[in-house]
Amino acid sequence: MLPRGRPRALGAAALLLLLLLVGFFLFGRDLEYGRLRGSASLDGELTWDHNRSACVPLRSLQPKCELLHVAIVCAGYNSSRDVITLVKSMLFYRKNPLHLHLVTDDVARNILETLFHTWMVPAVRVSFYNANEFQSQVSWIPNTHYSGLYGLLKLVLPDALPPDLVRVIVLDTDITFASDIAELWAFFAHFSDKQMIGLVENQSNWYLGNLWKNHRPWPALGRGFNTGVILLRLDRLREAGWEQMWKATAQRLLLTLSTTSLADQDIFNAVIKEHPGLVLLLPCIWNVQLSDHTLAEHCYSEASDLKVIHWNSPRKLRVKNKHVQFFRNLYLTFLEYDGNLLRTELFGCPSQPPPRAEQLQQALAQLDEEDACFEFQQQWLTVHRVHLTFLPLDPLPSEAHDVTLVAQLSMDRLQMLEALCSHWPGPMSLALYLTDAETQQFLRFVEASTVLSARSNVAYHVVYREGPLYPVNHLRNVALAQALTSYVFLSDIDFLPAYSLYGYLRASIKQLDLGSQRKVALVVPAFESLHYRLSFPTSKAELLALLDAGSLYTFRYDVWPRGHAPTDYARWREARAPYRVQWAADYEPYVVVPRECPRYDSRFVGFGWNKVAHIVELDAQEYEFLVLPEAFTIHMPHAPSLDISRFRSSPAYRDCLQALKDEFHQDLSRRYGAAALKYLTALQQSRSSA
Amino acid sequence: MLPRGRPRALGAAALLLLLLLVGFFLFGRDLEYGRLRGSASLDGELTWDHNRSACVPLRSLQPKCELLHVAIVCAGYNSSRDVITLVKSMLFYRKNPLHLHLVTDDVARNILETLFHTWMVPAVRVSFYNANEFQSQVSWIPNTHYSGLYGLLKLVLPDALPPDLVRVIVLDTDITFASDIAELWAFFAHFSDKQMIGLVENQSNWYLGNLWKNHRPWPALGRGFNTGVILLRLDRLREAGWEQMWKATAQRLLLTLSTTSLADQDIFNAVIKEHPGLVLLLPCIWNVQLSDHTLAEHCYSEASDLKVIHWNSPRKLRVKNKHVQFFRNLYLTFLEYDGNLLRTELFGCPSQPPPRAEQLQQALAQLDEEDACFEFQQQWLTVHRVHLTFLPLDPLPSEAHDVTLVAQLSMDRLQMLEALCSHWPGPMSLALYLTDAETQQFLRFVEASTVLSARSNVAYHVVYREGPLYPVNHLRNVALAQALTSYVFLSDIDFLPAYSLYGYLRASIKQLDLGSQRKVALVVPAFESLHYRLSFPTSKAELLALLDAGSLYTFRYDVWPRGHAPTDYARWREARAPYRVQWAADYEPYVVVPRECPRYDSRFVGFGWNKVAHIVELDAQEYEFLVLPEAFTIHMPHAPSLDISRFRSSPAYRDCLQALKDEFHQDLSRRYGAAALKYLTALQQSRSSA
């Protein structure tokens, strides 16, 4: 097992050569599509066994660290979730740098651009292409497939992708990898001079044209090909005039056939029927098709044969298949896989680190692991993956005075969502701090809730968990940045606003004639219920009655009165009109502000002082605080969160919080100069009185 | 790609033969250990590169579906957790049936036997061997390694394992697979006639003997071998008189060396130094050793090279290594991997299904997916993986009258544990319903809590989540079955008992002279606080004062008075001595009963009637209900759980619960005959009055 110099190396080279020759002799020629025509394929008696034996590893033939290109068409909210599971499975097995070419609509682009930017996977480059630009090239084709117009866009890839891009693997979003994509890429080496499209045969009987009476599929060779996985030689397609080729075929066929049923797949097959020499047949294990009643199970004889699974049934995971449990578990593995674990360096292949990654690595490396506040510093520097608008969103056109409720939560507050929806009919932008597996629980929770499923103006932004402390202010900033209205109500998830608040706020903004130029923070007075079965007050009068009866309290009256004292509850009781109040130390009211308000300081992680710092910032920027006389919001009781109980009792935790406050005030002085002096003085006073 | 009959098959056979010959020519002879002696190894200038090239896939040489044998020595709570992560990684990549041979102490056996029994992984057989039986063979060897006596037990495997077992792979518990174990097994084919042990060279400088002044390691060839991964030809070892061999060597060396520092590894190396012909050197990628400052990184040049990772540093995951992030992510992948997903059939290899699995499959297949109560039936039939005593337990010897608090919880009630510990100093048996990933959050939570870390009499039993409904009664049964005391207090996680309750219950049991023959259920009256900041009453007098002041209520007085009415709170107020009460419909008190009490009916999943059914069962078996005059427990407020809010509003859910009740009563009639009539009558009365 030890090197003995040259003779050994020569031996290895000889082995490679032998493999190459023998491999080519055995398989190379069969891969030519021409041979298939005279064979068993067309009379329906396929024996799939030999497809397997073609899978001798071919990696060794490829240059190590070769950049592989993958193109995916992706549109809308749901496909954007699907594509992430596909990408996770691909990244789990890949050993090469990848370049993803994503043809997207605006929705998918917004989601995926943010996702990849924050995912920071080394040795993965992502380029976006605007689907709208190419739609006109396919929109004239009548199509009844569930993928809609977007399925057809695969036809325009030779035109849409950069002219110097030669090879690309094209994938549907409902694909799951069970192997290294480089093994698939290796089939490019098997293309003859004339071949330009690599495809797996279709595993359903669709193109045989006998599924029902008068079933008239588009023309195809035998059972046709499936376009869920395609290898494209873009250079050759361009040279051969692909665009003219498929357009001419489609136009001619549409004279007799009314629509395509299977989108791009019908057209690919029709072109191939006319030009069979274009195609290299790929082994069927590279696109095991799980539509109902397919021949897929003849394609593999053991789990280790499977390379790529294609969930091409409209029933998706509920498809009937002999081995569906196996396939489903593979899919669930990646659906729930912690994407953070895919951030590992591809250490055999040198690659440029993703933007920001290098500075971050350096900053993290400079932290002192022995520092008592190490966890705080590390958490602050952590870049969380962000999946914006995890669920479909369909907001109404925003009015000038509209207000979005902004809040953040983790799994243990999910049960607040229904009540919150019943109290706030307006738009919401919520950041959820979840693991990949928890996103699926969240999804099922929303699907099971008629209240939540009915809402189309609630945006859920998933921030993926990483690190021991709750990044409360980063979450707030994510939700705040996604608000689509001119005003935002900065709330917390355990508060239920007055039923009337949404309407009242819009009316107040209009009435007060707040231009977006005016720096105003409207204060919504906060109360708390210690009873968990509260009959919620429907008016200010009812609220005051409950307050007098001792069923409600002003918020944190007993443990943290400074937080809301400046709101002046006594004055509010009598007030008929908005009144101005002055900032004081530790003030942290719930406010309505223009969307362009300052962001939260994201170094405050875990619990404590996170809202206080934001209110200081508002005051430093000379926002007026105006208390609204009819507005109120009530904190609902709950058990302390895991995060809070883990740290509340720790003196080290409080010391770190103090250090954060000090840093914050130093920054404040730098930015606002002498004007910031009052905050420091207030802090010192509060510290000496404590 | 299509079969062309014989010529093709012959070609494939020729390729195999070629591979075999070339492979043997290139590597076969080098694998003989003898050659190593004259090579670079011993002068410390190893070039590891060629180790990699030995990894030409050898699977094709092995019979498909060959049963592979793996032996692991495992003792104690923490190693039992480690071994599961190892097994998950092995199962994830394996394609062969496996037979695990586990040499365990009583603790590990109890944990792992239950785990594998409930895991029901197809094509995995597990045999247990009692470590105690073999300890005397190694206990005479003075040893300072952290693995203690158990590390040494690897020496006795040829003796301990069945005499007809010929080959076995031996693994340490701190191993993670990154590849198919069959590739490792394939090296058995490379053993020469005289070789019987396959090992990877040691990647630290330990055996070079110059780590510090007077560092005198045991003798070894060069840098010696690492025994974290061993291939053993058991037949040859037995024939060669292995036992005499290693004992003679160890005895002779212990005359001059005081102890072994590395347990079995020192002895294996010493024997090999004397008999180098025994060893086949394995490529280093089959045991990449992550102890600090190792040569491991010279062993692989890219991620795809790695086959097996060995966390053999006492620092474990915090070890310093250039690529530790990569290794850590691989480890975390399996640590958090949903073990349920490994239950998939090995469909290329026919195998006997695990015990119970077949009936279960049939029962599940018979369910009607369209039935409104399908989810209930499916949940009831689900076999949950169970990991008993997930954390170390060290209970005091139990007294005759001792009582264990029994309860169950999921992640959203974790924050109750600290308060519960402060209220109940006695033993507890808790079932936790968690995902694999959540167990790690739970572990970190306990480690971060000084209150919880200090307790050694709280047993945590993890039941792994599967299915949409909370299997409340199954969880109760798991916790109940693990109680080690004569009596159990059947509680719920959101109740805090009186501070005095543990002492008072033991005294009462003693005083009432309850032999375990007497069927008595001691009732602990239940109250509730609607305030989440309750100053907990320290006596009955204080409790009554709070009750009178309206700060406390009898439990569910407003929504479900029938549940506790028979306890007779008015009488309790005045009572000075225990008093007997009669069962009535819907009674569900919290009771203390002998550990041998009837189990809960596990068909009640989700929420509703689960305790009621158990109390009916107690009454049917003629348990007396005795209310204790000084006992009380208080329900603490919390937000509704996800499970409850998901279903509480659903009429279909209530219908299914009704169906469960009906089934339960039918069973009751079958088992208790006419005596059970009163329960049915009571049910009908309550239904007509509802």
Short mmCIF file of N, CA and C in Angstrom, two decimals, chain B residues 497-609:
data_model
loop_
_atom_site.label_atom_id
_atom_site.label_comp_id
_atom_site.label_asym_id
_atom_site.label_seq_id
_atom_site.Cartn_x
_atom_site.Cartn_y
_atom_site.Cartn_z
N PRO B 497 -46.59 19.72 41.74
CA PRO B 497 -47.09 19.19 43.00
C PRO B 497 -46.68 20.09 44.18
N ALA B 498 -47.42 19.97 45.26
CA ALA B 498 -47.03 20.66 46.50
C ALA B 498 -45.58 20.28 46.81
N TYR B 499 -44.83 21.25 47.36
CA TYR B 499 -43.42 20.96 47.70
C TYR B 499 -43.30 19.75 48.62
N SER B 500 -44.32 19.59 49.47
CA SER B 500 -44.25 18.52 50.47
C SER B 500 -44.76 17.18 49.93
N LEU B 501 -45.27 17.16 48.69
CA LEU B 501 -46.02 15.97 48.26
C LEU B 501 -45.17 14.70 48.26
N TYR B 502 -43.94 14.78 47.79
CA TYR B 502 -43.11 13.57 47.70
C TYR B 502 -42.95 12.92 49.07
N GLY B 503 -42.60 13.72 50.08
CA GLY B 503 -42.43 13.18 51.44
C GLY B 503 -43.76 12.68 52.00
N TYR B 504 -44.80 13.46 51.77
CA TYR B 504 -46.12 13.14 52.30
C TYR B 504 -46.65 11.83 51.71
N LEU B 505 -46.42 11.62 50.42
CA LEU B 505 -46.90 10.38 49.79
C LEU B 505 -46.19 9.16 50.39
N ARG B 506 -44.86 9.27 50.54
CA ARG B 506 -44.14 8.13 51.12
C ARG B 506 -44.62 7.83 52.52
N ALA B 507 -44.82 8.91 53.30
CA ALA B 507 -45.30 8.71 54.67
C ALA B 507 -46.70 8.08 54.66
N SER B 508 -47.56 8.56 53.75
CA SER B 508 -48.93 8.04 53.72
C SER B 508 -48.97 6.57 53.35
N ILE B 509 -48.13 6.21 52.35
CA ILE B 509 -48.10 4.80 51.91
C ILE B 509 -47.68 3.91 53.07
N LYS B 510 -46.70 4.40 53.82
CA LYS B 510 -46.19 3.64 54.96
C LYS B 510 -47.28 3.53 56.03
N GLN B 511 -47.88 4.67 56.34
CA GLN B 511 -48.87 4.76 57.40
C GLN B 511 -50.11 3.94 57.09
N LEU B 512 -50.54 4.00 55.82
CA LEU B 512 -51.75 3.26 55.44
C LEU B 512 -51.44 1.77 55.29
N ASP B 513 -50.16 1.45 55.41
CA ASP B 513 -49.73 0.06 55.34
C ASP B 513 -50.24 -0.62 54.07
N LEU B 514 -50.02 0.08 52.95
CA LEU B 514 -50.47 -0.46 51.68
C LEU B 514 -49.49 -1.53 51.21
N GLY B 515 -49.86 -2.74 51.34
CA GLY B 515 -49.02 -3.78 50.73
C GLY B 515 -49.22 -3.69 49.23
N SER B 516 -48.33 -4.25 48.46
CA SER B 516 -48.51 -4.14 47.02
C SER B 516 -49.71 -4.98 46.57
N GLN B 517 -50.23 -5.82 47.49
CA GLN B 517 -51.40 -6.63 47.16
C GLN B 517 -52.67 -5.79 47.13
N ARG B 518 -52.66 -4.73 47.97
CA ARG B 518 -53.89 -3.97 48.12
C ARG B 518 -54.08 -3.04 46.91
N LYS B 519 -55.26 -3.13 46.35
CA LYS B 519 -55.53 -2.30 45.17
C LYS B 519 -56.09 -0.96 45.60
N VAL B 520 -55.17 0.00 45.74
CA VAL B 520 -55.59 1.32 46.17
C VAL B 520 -55.03 2.37 45.22
N ALA B 521 -55.86 3.36 44.90
CA ALA B 521 -55.39 4.52 44.16
C ALA B 521 -55.55 5.73 45.06
N LEU B 522 -54.41 6.32 45.47
CA LEU B 522 -54.47 7.51 46.32
C LEU B 522 -54.69 8.73 45.43
N VAL B 523 -55.75 9.47 45.73
CA VAL B 523 -56.09 10.62 44.88
C VAL B 523 -55.39 11.88 45.39
N VAL B 524 -54.70 12.57 44.48
CA VAL B 524 -54.08 13.87 44.80
C VAL B 524 -54.96 14.95 44.19
N PRO B 525 -55.71 15.69 45.01
CA PRO B 525 -56.63 16.69 44.46
C PRO B 525 -55.92 17.71 43.58
N ALA B 526 -56.60 18.10 42.50
CA ALA B 526 -55.98 18.96 41.49
C ALA B 526 -56.63 20.33 41.46
N PHE B 527 -55.78 21.35 41.36
CA PHE B 527 -56.25 22.73 41.30
C PHE B 527 -55.66 23.38 40.06
N GLU B 528 -56.11 24.61 39.81
CA GLU B 528 -55.47 25.30 38.70
C GLU B 528 -55.29 26.77 38.99
N SER B 529 -54.20 27.27 38.42
CA SER B 529 -53.93 28.70 38.50
C SER B 529 -54.14 29.27 37.10
N LEU B 530 -54.86 30.38 37.03
CA LEU B 530 -55.01 31.02 35.72
C LEU B 530 -53.96 32.12 35.56
N HIS B 531 -53.29 32.43 36.66
CA HIS B 531 -52.21 33.42 36.64
C HIS B 531 -50.92 32.70 36.35
N TYR B 532 -50.10 33.29 35.49
CA TYR B 532 -48.86 32.58 35.25
C TYR B 532 -47.75 33.02 36.18
N ARG B 533 -48.02 34.03 37.02
CA ARG B 533 -47.04 34.29 38.08
C ARG B 533 -47.71 34.03 39.42
N LEU B 534 -47.72 32.77 39.81
CA LEU B 534 -48.41 32.35 41.04
C LEU B 534 -47.39 32.26 42.16
N SER B 535 -47.76 32.78 43.33
CA SER B 535 -46.85 32.48 44.45
C SER B 535 -47.38 31.18 45.06
N PHE B 536 -46.63 30.11 44.81
CA PHE B 536 -47.12 28.75 45.04
C PHE B 536 -47.38 28.49 46.52
N PRO B 537 -48.57 28.00 46.88
CA PRO B 537 -48.88 27.77 48.30
C PRO B 537 -47.98 26.71 48.91
N THR B 538 -47.52 26.96 50.13
CA THR B 538 -46.62 26.01 50.77
C THR B 538 -47.35 25.10 51.77
N SER B 539 -48.65 25.29 51.89
CA SER B 539 -49.42 24.43 52.80
C SER B 539 -50.86 24.38 52.33
N LYS B 540 -51.61 23.43 52.89
CA LYS B 540 -53.03 23.34 52.56
C LYS B 540 -53.75 24.63 52.96
N ALA B 541 -53.36 25.18 54.13
CA ALA B 541 -54.01 26.41 54.61
C ALA B 541 -53.81 27.53 53.60
N GLU B 542 -52.58 27.68 53.09
CA GLU B 542 -52.31 28.73 52.10
C GLU B 542 -53.10 28.48 50.82
N LEU B 543 -53.18 27.23 50.42
CA LEU B 543 -53.92 26.88 49.22
C LEU B 543 -55.39 27.28 49.37
N LEU B 544 -55.97 26.95 50.54
CA LEU B 544 -57.39 27.27 50.76
C LEU B 544 -57.60 28.79 50.75
N ALA B 545 -56.62 29.51 51.29
CA ALA B 545 -56.74 30.98 51.30
C ALA B 545 -56.74 31.52 49.86
N LEU B 546 -55.85 30.99 49.03
CA LEU B 546 -55.79 31.42 47.63
C LEU B 546 -57.07 31.05 46.89
N LEU B 547 -57.62 29.89 47.24
CA LEU B 547 -58.86 29.43 46.63
C LEU B 547 -59.98 30.41 46.98
N ASP B 548 -60.03 30.79 48.26
CA ASP B 548 -61.07 31.71 48.72
C ASP B 548 -60.88 33.10 48.09
N ALA B 549 -59.62 33.46 47.87
CA ALA B 549 -59.34 34.78 47.29
C ALA B 549 -59.56 34.80 45.78
N GLY B 550 -59.90 33.64 45.20
CA GLY B 550 -60.13 33.61 43.75
C GLY B 550 -58.84 33.60 42.95
N SER B 551 -57.71 33.32 43.60
CA SER B 551 -56.44 33.24 42.85
C SER B 551 -56.19 31.82 42.37
N LEU B 552 -56.89 30.87 42.94
CA LEU B 552 -56.79 29.47 42.52
C LEU B 552 -58.20 28.93 42.33
N TYR B 553 -58.30 27.90 41.52
CA TYR B 553 -59.59 27.25 41.28
C TYR B 553 -59.40 25.75 41.37
N THR B 554 -60.51 25.05 41.58
CA THR B 554 -60.40 23.59 41.43
C THR B 554 -60.26 23.33 39.93
N PHE B 555 -59.57 22.23 39.59
CA PHE B 555 -59.13 22.04 38.21
C PHE B 555 -60.28 21.92 37.22
N ARG B 556 -60.23 22.73 36.20
CA ARG B 556 -61.21 22.73 35.11
C ARG B 556 -62.65 22.90 35.63
N TYR B 557 -62.78 23.67 36.74
CA TYR B 557 -64.08 23.90 37.36
C TYR B 557 -65.11 24.42 36.36
N ASP B 558 -64.61 25.18 35.38
CA ASP B 558 -65.57 25.84 34.49
C ASP B 558 -65.86 25.04 33.21
N VAL B 559 -64.85 24.31 32.69
CA VAL B 559 -65.07 23.65 31.40
C VAL B 559 -65.30 22.15 31.51
N TRP B 560 -64.90 21.54 32.62
CA TRP B 560 -64.96 20.09 32.70
C TRP B 560 -65.08 19.66 34.17
N PRO B 561 -66.12 20.13 34.87
CA PRO B 561 -66.22 19.83 36.31
C PRO B 561 -66.33 18.33 36.60
N ARG B 562 -66.92 17.56 35.66
CA ARG B 562 -67.12 16.14 35.89
C ARG B 562 -65.80 15.40 36.10
N GLY B 563 -64.73 15.92 35.52
CA GLY B 563 -63.44 15.24 35.58
C GLY B 563 -62.94 15.06 37.00
N HIS B 564 -63.30 15.99 37.89
CA HIS B 564 -62.75 15.91 39.25
C HIS B 564 -63.81 16.00 40.35
N ALA B 565 -65.06 16.17 39.98
CA ALA B 565 -66.12 16.31 40.98
C ALA B 565 -66.12 15.19 42.03
N PRO B 566 -65.93 13.91 41.63
CA PRO B 566 -66.00 12.84 42.63
C PRO B 566 -64.96 12.98 43.76
N THR B 567 -63.90 13.75 43.52
CA THR B 567 -62.89 13.96 44.58
C THR B 567 -63.53 14.66 45.79
N ASP B 568 -64.62 15.40 45.52
CA ASP B 568 -65.37 16.08 46.58
C ASP B 568 -64.52 17.12 47.31
N TYR B 569 -64.31 18.24 46.60
CA TYR B 569 -63.44 19.28 47.15
C TYR B 569 -63.95 19.85 48.47
N ALA B 570 -65.27 19.88 48.64
CA ALA B 570 -65.83 20.44 49.88
C ALA B 570 -65.41 19.56 51.06
N ARG B 571 -65.48 18.26 50.86
CA ARG B 571 -65.10 17.35 51.94
C ARG B 571 -63.60 17.44 52.21
N TRP B 572 -62.83 17.58 51.08
CA TRP B 572 -61.37 17.64 51.21
C TRP B 572 -60.94 18.82 52.09
N ARG B 573 -61.65 19.96 51.91
CA ARG B 573 -61.36 21.18 52.65
C ARG B 573 -61.31 20.92 54.16
N GLU B 574 -62.22 20.06 54.62
CA GLU B 574 -62.32 19.82 56.07
C GLU B 574 -61.54 18.57 56.49
N ALA B 575 -61.22 17.71 55.51
CA ALA B 575 -60.72 16.37 55.86
C ALA B 575 -59.41 16.42 56.64
N ARG B 576 -59.32 15.54 57.61
CA ARG B 576 -58.07 15.38 58.37
C ARG B 576 -57.47 13.99 58.10
N ALA B 577 -58.30 13.08 57.56
CA ALA B 577 -57.85 11.71 57.29
C ALA B 577 -58.24 11.32 55.86
N PRO B 578 -57.56 10.34 55.28
CA PRO B 578 -57.94 9.88 53.94
C PRO B 578 -59.39 9.42 53.92
N TYR B 579 -60.10 9.69 52.84
CA TYR B 579 -61.48 9.23 52.73
C TYR B 579 -61.70 8.59 51.37
N ARG B 580 -62.62 7.64 51.37
CA ARG B 580 -62.87 6.89 50.16
C ARG B 580 -63.92 7.58 49.30
N VAL B 581 -63.70 7.58 47.98
CA VAL B 581 -64.74 8.11 47.08
C VAL B 581 -65.06 7.06 46.02
N GLN B 582 -66.24 7.25 45.40
CA GLN B 582 -66.71 6.29 44.41
C GLN B 582 -66.45 6.81 43.00
N TRP B 583 -66.17 5.89 42.12
CA TRP B 583 -66.03 6.24 40.71
C TRP B 583 -67.32 6.84 40.19
N ALA B 584 -67.23 7.77 39.28
CA ALA B 584 -68.39 8.26 38.53
C ALA B 584 -67.92 8.56 37.12
N ALA B 585 -68.87 8.70 36.22
CA ALA B 585 -68.51 8.88 34.80
C ALA B 585 -67.56 10.06 34.61
N ASP B 586 -66.57 9.86 33.73
CA ASP B 586 -65.62 10.92 33.34
C ASP B 586 -64.64 11.34 34.44
N TYR B 587 -64.59 10.57 35.52
CA TYR B 587 -63.65 10.88 36.60
C TYR B 587 -62.22 10.67 36.09
N GLU B 588 -61.33 11.65 36.33
CA GLU B 588 -59.93 11.49 35.90
C GLU B 588 -58.96 12.17 36.87
N PRO B 589 -58.96 11.66 38.14
CA PRO B 589 -58.07 12.26 39.14
C PRO B 589 -56.61 11.89 38.88
N TYR B 590 -55.72 12.63 39.48
CA TYR B 590 -54.30 12.26 39.49
C TYR B 590 -54.08 11.34 40.67
N VAL B 591 -53.51 10.16 40.41
CA VAL B 591 -53.47 9.13 41.45
C VAL B 591 -52.07 8.55 41.65
N VAL B 592 -51.91 8.00 42.86
CA VAL B 592 -50.71 7.24 43.18
C VAL B 592 -51.14 5.77 43.29
N VAL B 593 -50.49 4.92 42.51
CA VAL B 593 -50.88 3.50 42.47
C VAL B 593 -49.62 2.63 42.50
N PRO B 594 -49.79 1.35 42.82
CA PRO B 594 -48.64 0.45 42.71
C PRO B 594 -48.17 0.40 41.26
N ARG B 595 -46.88 0.19 41.09
CA ARG B 595 -46.30 0.18 39.76
C ARG B 595 -46.96 -0.85 38.84
N GLU B 596 -47.52 -1.90 39.43
CA GLU B 596 -48.12 -2.97 38.62
C GLU B 596 -49.55 -2.64 38.17
N CYS B 597 -49.95 -1.42 38.27
CA CYS B 597 -51.31 -1.02 37.88
C CYS B 597 -51.54 -1.31 36.39
N PRO B 598 -52.80 -1.32 35.97
CA PRO B 598 -53.07 -1.52 34.54
C PRO B 598 -52.40 -0.44 33.68
N ARG B 599 -52.05 -0.80 32.48
CA ARG B 599 -51.46 0.17 31.53
C ARG B 599 -52.57 1.06 30.96
N TYR B 600 -52.16 2.15 30.34
CA TYR B 600 -53.10 3.03 29.65
C TYR B 600 -53.50 2.39 28.31
N ASP B 601 -54.66 2.72 27.84
CA ASP B 601 -55.13 2.21 26.56
C ASP B 601 -54.53 3.09 25.44
N SER B 602 -53.60 2.52 24.69
CA SER B 602 -52.83 3.39 23.78
C SER B 602 -53.58 3.72 22.50
N ARG B 603 -54.81 3.25 22.37
CA ARG B 603 -55.54 3.68 21.17
C ARG B 603 -56.02 5.13 21.32
N PHE B 604 -56.01 5.64 22.56
CA PHE B 604 -56.35 7.06 22.72
C PHE B 604 -55.12 7.90 22.38
N VAL B 605 -55.15 8.47 21.18
CA VAL B 605 -54.06 9.35 20.73
C VAL B 605 -54.63 10.75 20.58
N GLY B 606 -53.75 11.74 20.50
CA GLY B 606 -54.25 13.11 20.44
C GLY B 606 -54.75 13.49 21.81
N PHE B 607 -55.87 14.23 21.87
CA PHE B 607 -56.35 14.68 23.16
C PHE B 607 -57.76 14.19 23.45
N GLY B 608 -58.05 13.96 24.70
CA GLY B 608 -59.40 13.63 25.10
C GLY B 608 -59.54 12.20 25.59
N TRP B 609 -60.07 12.07 26.80
CA TRP B 609 -60.52 10.82 27.37
C TRP B 609 -59.41 9.81 27.67
#
